[in-house]
mmCIF file of C-alpha atoms in Angstrom:
data_model
loop_
_atom_site.group_PDB
_atom_site.id
_atom_site.type_symbol
_atom_site.label_atom_id
_atom_site.label_comp_id
_atom_site.label_asym_id
_atom_site.label_seq_id
_atom_site.Cartn_x
_atom_site.Cartn_y
_atom_site.Cartn_z
ATOM 1 C CA GLY O 262 -23.255 65.016 -84.396
ATOM 2 C CA GLU O 263 -20.386 66.578 -82.766
ATOM 3 C CA ASP O 264 -19.837 65.587 -78.857
ATOM 4 C CA VAL O 265 -19.129 68.961 -78.496
ATOM 5 C CA GLU O 266 -20.358 72.049 -80.280
ATOM 6 C CA GLN O 267 -19.380 75.708 -80.945
ATOM 7 C CA SER O 268 -19.730 78.292 -82.695
ATOM 8 C CA LEU O 269 -16.924 78.889 -84.978
ATOM 9 C CA PHE O 270 -17.151 82.947 -84.896
ATOM 10 C CA LEU O 271 -17.998 86.052 -82.871
ATOM 11 C CA SER O 272 -17.593 89.151 -83.397
ATOM 12 C CA VAL O 273 -18.258 91.716 -80.690
ATOM 13 C CA ARG O 274 -17.611 95.734 -80.161
ATOM 14 C CA GLU O 275 -14.741 96.344 -77.983
ATOM 15 C CA GLY O 276 -16.511 97.130 -74.337
ATOM 16 C CA ASP O 277 -19.727 95.207 -75.200
ATOM 17 C CA SER O 278 -20.265 91.470 -73.778
ATOM 18 C CA SER O 279 -19.364 88.503 -75.213
ATOM 19 C CA VAL O 280 -21.393 84.979 -74.670
ATOM 20 C CA ILE O 281 -19.349 82.163 -76.467
ATOM 21 C CA ASN O 282 -21.839 78.940 -75.936
ATOM 22 C CA CYS O 283 -21.072 75.309 -76.128
ATOM 23 C CA THR O 284 -23.365 72.107 -76.158
ATOM 24 C CA TYR O 285 -22.333 68.448 -75.381
ATOM 25 C CA THR O 286 -23.665 65.459 -75.244
ATOM 26 C CA ASP O 287 -22.587 63.693 -72.307
ATOM 27 C CA SER O 288 -24.556 64.328 -69.854
ATOM 28 C CA SER O 289 -22.494 62.497 -66.992
ATOM 29 C CA SER O 290 -19.668 65.098 -67.716
ATOM 30 C CA THR O 291 -18.116 66.439 -64.253
ATOM 31 C CA TYR O 292 -15.954 69.125 -64.912
ATOM 32 C CA LEU O 293 -16.393 71.646 -67.699
ATOM 33 C CA TYR O 294 -13.028 73.750 -68.708
ATOM 34 C CA TRP O 295 -13.401 76.548 -70.905
ATOM 35 C CA TYR O 296 -9.509 77.134 -72.470
ATOM 36 C CA LYS O 297 -8.156 80.175 -74.336
ATOM 37 C CA GLN O 298 -5.750 80.172 -77.237
ATOM 38 C CA GLU O 299 -4.273 83.179 -78.358
ATOM 39 C CA PRO O 300 -2.675 83.725 -81.714
ATOM 40 C CA GLY O 301 0.678 81.315 -82.141
ATOM 41 C CA ALA O 302 0.182 79.720 -78.685
ATOM 42 C CA GLY O 303 -0.679 76.573 -76.813
ATOM 43 C CA LEU O 304 -4.313 76.893 -74.909
ATOM 44 C CA GLN O 305 -4.285 77.926 -71.487
ATOM 45 C CA LEU O 306 -7.101 76.898 -68.875
ATOM 46 C CA LEU O 307 -9.606 80.039 -68.564
ATOM 47 C CA THR O 308 -12.057 78.981 -66.071
ATOM 48 C CA TYR O 309 -13.941 75.873 -65.045
ATOM 49 C CA ILE O 310 -17.021 74.668 -63.377
ATOM 50 C CA PHE O 311 -18.185 71.338 -61.538
ATOM 51 C CA SER O 312 -21.309 70.113 -62.661
ATOM 52 C CA ASN O 313 -23.154 70.663 -59.593
ATOM 53 C CA MET O 314 -22.891 74.274 -60.252
ATOM 54 C CA ASP O 315 -24.981 76.533 -62.308
ATOM 55 C CA MET O 316 -22.980 79.402 -62.290
ATOM 56 C CA LYS O 317 -19.305 80.382 -61.466
ATOM 57 C CA GLN O 318 -18.133 83.996 -61.433
ATOM 58 C CA ASP O 319 -14.459 85.352 -61.466
ATOM 59 C CA GLN O 320 -13.773 88.526 -62.535
ATOM 60 C CA ARG O 321 -15.169 89.842 -66.139
ATOM 61 C CA LEU O 322 -16.139 85.846 -66.674
ATOM 62 C CA THR O 323 -19.213 84.344 -65.816
ATOM 63 C CA VAL O 324 -19.821 80.922 -66.616
ATOM 64 C CA LEU O 325 -23.285 79.279 -66.881
ATOM 65 C CA LEU O 326 -24.348 75.586 -66.666
ATOM 66 C CA ASN O 327 -27.485 74.070 -67.993
ATOM 67 C CA LYS O 328 -27.038 70.211 -67.178
ATOM 68 C CA LYS O 329 -30.501 69.760 -68.456
ATOM 69 C CA ASP O 330 -30.232 71.066 -71.756
ATOM 70 C CA LYS O 331 -26.397 69.830 -71.830
ATOM 71 C CA HIS O 332 -25.724 73.990 -72.490
ATOM 72 C CA LEU O 333 -22.376 75.599 -71.133
ATOM 73 C CA SER O 334 -21.695 79.562 -71.805
ATOM 74 C CA LEU O 335 -18.820 81.752 -70.951
ATOM 75 C CA ARG O 336 -19.552 85.400 -70.782
ATOM 76 C CA ILE O 337 -16.919 88.035 -70.735
ATOM 77 C CA ALA O 338 -18.187 91.430 -69.858
ATOM 78 C CA ASP O 339 -16.496 94.749 -71.228
ATOM 79 C CA THR O 340 -14.325 92.859 -73.956
ATOM 80 C CA GLN O 341 -11.461 94.134 -74.583
ATOM 81 C CA THR O 342 -8.884 93.291 -77.671
ATOM 82 C CA GLY O 343 -6.635 91.330 -75.519
ATOM 83 C CA ASP O 344 -9.697 88.750 -75.756
ATOM 84 C CA SER O 345 -9.155 88.212 -79.194
ATOM 85 C CA ALA O 346 -8.425 84.746 -79.264
ATOM 86 C CA ILE O 347 -9.947 81.408 -79.661
ATOM 87 C CA TYR O 348 -12.038 80.108 -76.873
ATOM 88 C CA PHE O 349 -12.343 76.191 -76.777
ATOM 89 C CA CYS O 350 -14.934 74.143 -74.594
ATOM 90 C CA ALA O 351 -14.091 70.567 -72.945
ATOM 91 C CA PRO O 352 -16.031 68.681 -70.923
ATOM 92 C CA ARG O 353 -14.691 65.944 -68.938
ATOM 93 C CA MET O 354 -16.327 62.738 -70.654
ATOM 94 C CA THR O 355 -17.900 59.718 -68.767
ATOM 95 C CA GLY O 356 -14.410 57.684 -67.872
ATOM 96 C CA GLY O 357 -12.303 60.216 -69.147
ATOM 97 C CA GLY O 358 -9.249 60.787 -67.047
ATOM 98 C CA ALA O 359 -6.274 59.571 -68.118
ATOM 99 C CA ASP O 360 -7.273 59.913 -71.708
ATOM 100 C CA GLY O 361 -7.478 63.931 -71.404
ATOM 101 C CA LEU O 362 -10.760 65.805 -72.348
ATOM 102 C CA THR O 363 -12.591 66.430 -75.517
ATOM 103 C CA PHE O 364 -12.370 69.632 -76.846
ATOM 104 C CA GLY O 365 -14.935 71.506 -79.006
ATOM 105 C CA LYS O 366 -13.699 73.412 -82.477
ATOM 106 C CA GLY O 367 -13.205 76.635 -80.965
ATOM 107 C CA THR O 368 -15.022 79.921 -81.164
ATOM 108 C CA HIS O 369 -12.718 82.723 -82.611
ATOM 109 C CA LEU O 370 -14.026 86.131 -80.528
ATOM 110 C CA ILE O 371 -13.342 88.696 -83.154
ATOM 111 C CA ILE O 372 -13.243 92.364 -81.426
ATOM 112 C CA GLN O 373 -14.385 95.398 -83.320
ATOM 113 C CA PRO O 374 -12.968 98.866 -82.302
ATOM 114 C CA ASN K 65 9.215 78.272 -64.607
ATOM 115 C CA ALA K 66 9.708 76.390 -67.977
ATOM 116 C CA GLY K 67 5.982 74.052 -68.297
ATOM 117 C CA VAL K 68 6.208 72.405 -70.996
ATOM 118 C CA THR K 69 8.605 72.865 -73.836
ATOM 119 C CA GLN K 70 8.257 71.604 -77.793
ATOM 120 C CA THR K 71 10.808 71.418 -79.973
ATOM 121 C CA PRO K 72 11.115 72.191 -83.014
ATOM 122 C CA LYS K 73 8.522 75.000 -83.212
ATOM 123 C CA PHE K 74 8.237 74.891 -87.151
ATOM 124 C CA ARG K 75 9.701 71.898 -89.534
ATOM 125 C CA ILE K 76 9.110 71.203 -93.390
ATOM 126 C CA LEU K 77 9.403 67.526 -94.139
ATOM 127 C CA LYS K 78 9.050 65.932 -97.543
ATOM 128 C CA ILE K 79 6.791 62.743 -97.918
ATOM 129 C CA GLY K 80 8.247 59.534 -96.362
ATOM 130 C CA GLN K 81 10.639 61.485 -94.174
ATOM 131 C CA SER K 82 10.658 60.675 -90.618
ATOM 132 C CA MET K 83 11.068 63.014 -87.193
ATOM 133 C CA THR K 84 10.676 62.995 -84.244
ATOM 134 C CA LEU K 85 8.609 66.119 -81.974
ATOM 135 C CA GLN K 86 10.295 66.436 -78.798
ATOM 136 C CA CYS K 87 8.692 67.056 -75.506
ATOM 137 C CA THR K 88 9.692 67.383 -72.270
ATOM 138 C CA GLN K 89 8.060 69.171 -68.656
ATOM 139 C CA ASP K 90 9.322 70.275 -65.016
ATOM 140 C CA MET K 91 6.436 70.109 -63.190
ATOM 141 C CA ASN K 92 6.773 66.076 -62.110
ATOM 142 C CA HIS K 93 3.363 65.420 -63.669
ATOM 143 C CA ASN K 94 2.400 61.728 -64.350
ATOM 144 C CA TYR K 95 0.174 62.431 -67.191
ATOM 145 C CA MET K 96 1.009 63.762 -70.825
ATOM 146 C CA TYR K 97 -0.791 64.020 -73.953
ATOM 147 C CA TRP K 98 0.099 64.502 -77.732
ATOM 148 C CA TYR K 99 -2.819 66.486 -79.468
ATOM 149 C CA ARG K 100 -2.832 67.489 -83.100
ATOM 150 C CA GLN K 101 -4.799 70.785 -84.181
ATOM 151 C CA ASP K 102 -6.025 71.105 -87.691
ATOM 152 C CA PRO K 103 -7.880 74.394 -88.944
ATOM 153 C CA GLY K 104 -11.398 74.345 -88.081
ATOM 154 C CA MET K 105 -11.304 71.045 -86.374
ATOM 155 C CA GLY K 106 -10.221 71.805 -82.683
ATOM 156 C CA LEU K 107 -7.818 69.193 -80.959
ATOM 157 C CA LYS K 108 -7.848 65.603 -81.540
ATOM 158 C CA LEU K 109 -5.643 63.095 -78.956
ATOM 159 C CA ILE K 110 -3.297 61.508 -81.064
ATOM 160 C CA TYR K 111 -1.305 59.545 -77.753
ATOM 161 C CA TYR K 112 -1.233 59.641 -74.247
ATOM 162 C CA SER K 113 1.049 58.371 -71.021
ATOM 163 C CA VAL K 114 -0.299 58.032 -67.276
ATOM 164 C CA GLY K 115 3.181 57.405 -66.550
ATOM 165 C CA ALA K 116 6.722 56.531 -67.379
ATOM 166 C CA GLY K 117 6.171 52.914 -69.627
ATOM 167 C CA ILE K 118 2.945 53.503 -70.465
ATOM 168 C CA THR K 119 1.354 54.881 -73.341
ATOM 169 C CA ASP K 120 -1.770 54.576 -74.841
ATOM 170 C CA LYS K 121 -3.617 55.471 -78.018
ATOM 171 C CA GLY K 122 -5.977 58.242 -78.766
ATOM 172 C CA GLU K 123 -8.526 59.126 -81.362
ATOM 173 C CA VAL K 124 -6.349 59.715 -84.182
ATOM 174 C CA PRO K 125 -2.566 57.116 -83.431
ATOM 175 C CA ASN K 126 -2.330 56.048 -87.040
ATOM 176 C CA GLY K 127 1.095 57.039 -88.535
ATOM 177 C CA TYR K 128 2.387 58.102 -84.735
ATOM 178 C CA ASN K 129 4.351 56.502 -82.394
ATOM 179 C CA VAL K 130 5.334 57.615 -78.703
ATOM 180 C CA SER K 131 7.512 56.294 -75.799
ATOM 181 C CA ARG K 132 7.382 57.649 -72.259
ATOM 182 C CA SER K 133 11.199 56.375 -70.908
ATOM 183 C CA THR K 134 11.069 59.288 -67.998
ATOM 184 C CA THR K 135 8.172 61.241 -66.259
ATOM 185 C CA GLU K 136 9.345 64.621 -67.618
ATOM 186 C CA ASP K 137 10.130 63.483 -71.612
ATOM 187 C CA PHE K 138 7.116 62.117 -74.341
ATOM 188 C CA PRO K 139 8.739 62.488 -77.604
ATOM 189 C CA LEU K 140 6.406 61.728 -80.947
ATOM 190 C CA ARG K 141 7.662 60.124 -83.521
ATOM 191 C CA LEU K 142 6.058 60.626 -87.015
ATOM 192 C CA GLU K 143 7.141 57.490 -89.616
ATOM 193 C CA LEU K 144 6.598 57.757 -93.552
ATOM 194 C CA ALA K 145 5.553 61.084 -93.243
ATOM 195 C CA ALA K 146 2.358 61.988 -95.570
ATOM 196 C CA PRO K 147 0.514 65.378 -96.569
ATOM 197 C CA SER K 148 -2.248 64.203 -93.981
ATOM 198 C CA GLN K 149 0.164 65.183 -90.842
ATOM 199 C CA THR K 150 0.477 68.215 -91.797
ATOM 200 C CA SER K 151 -0.890 69.853 -88.657
ATOM 201 C CA VAL K 152 0.090 72.250 -85.523
ATOM 202 C CA TYR K 153 1.203 69.456 -82.609
ATOM 203 C CA PHE K 154 0.611 70.380 -79.093
ATOM 204 C CA CYS K 155 2.105 68.538 -76.203
ATOM 205 C CA ALA K 156 0.093 68.597 -72.822
ATOM 206 C CA SER K 157 0.871 67.284 -69.211
ATOM 207 C CA SER K 158 -1.272 67.250 -65.814
ATOM 208 C CA TYR K 159 -0.573 66.088 -62.944
ATOM 209 C CA VAL K 160 -3.823 64.075 -61.990
ATOM 210 C CA ALA K 161 -6.667 63.368 -64.462
ATOM 211 C CA GLY K 162 -9.348 63.099 -62.177
ATOM 212 C CA ALA K 163 -9.600 66.183 -60.081
ATOM 213 C CA THR K 164 -9.239 69.182 -61.928
ATOM 214 C CA GLY K 165 -7.366 67.745 -64.196
ATOM 215 C CA GLU K 166 -5.866 71.123 -65.650
ATOM 216 C CA LEU K 167 -3.639 70.535 -68.514
ATOM 217 C CA PHE K 168 -0.729 72.839 -69.488
ATOM 218 C CA PHE K 169 0.425 72.974 -73.287
ATOM 219 C CA GLY K 170 3.316 73.413 -74.858
ATOM 220 C CA GLU K 171 3.698 76.352 -77.357
ATOM 221 C CA GLY K 172 2.813 74.032 -80.491
ATOM 222 C CA SER K 173 5.022 72.442 -83.104
ATOM 223 C CA ARG K 174 3.733 73.572 -86.930
ATOM 224 C CA LEU K 175 4.675 70.482 -89.083
ATOM 225 C CA THR K 176 4.137 70.797 -92.681
ATOM 226 C CA VAL K 177 4.521 67.516 -95.202
ATOM 227 C CA LEU K 178 5.461 68.460 -98.605
#
């Protein structure tokens, strides 16, 4: 299977919470990133979590890490139309350093009015 | 701050033509990368560089070449363009690869090969 797996689409109502899930294969991943890509733009770092943490909260964003299950999630509270974008999970794999990150295929977050 | 700048933003090539995608960064980053993004396929690493004069292959290097003569510039050359190279290309840079290793991306170059 893929090294990093994400659902391709997620549709939520404006004001609800969005939860984007990611599973990965490399249990020794040290840093796990979430990038956001708005239409027609490059990727921007949204948040990240160290592997020795279970949770990280930053305003409307909550990242949960389950190392045992190799599962990462991104929760966006009070989802707004400006949150409409593609969200990429990107664990830093073993030995990964200079050779960049391994990206999931991205989850398209669709906001319904 | 300009950050990472890519040119051109759009280009149409005929099969067999060659071209160079330009990438420059003004953040004095050591590490630079070229990715391609295909619909529903995420990003795939083409080539990367850890500093001037040093380049290495990524996951999908065939059909491409790179050079890194300066810290700022990391051009990607396509030789003998093929329809399979139709994609959006992103250049990225980072200060360090270890630590937080945040990648800074350009806005992308959309290439169509007909």
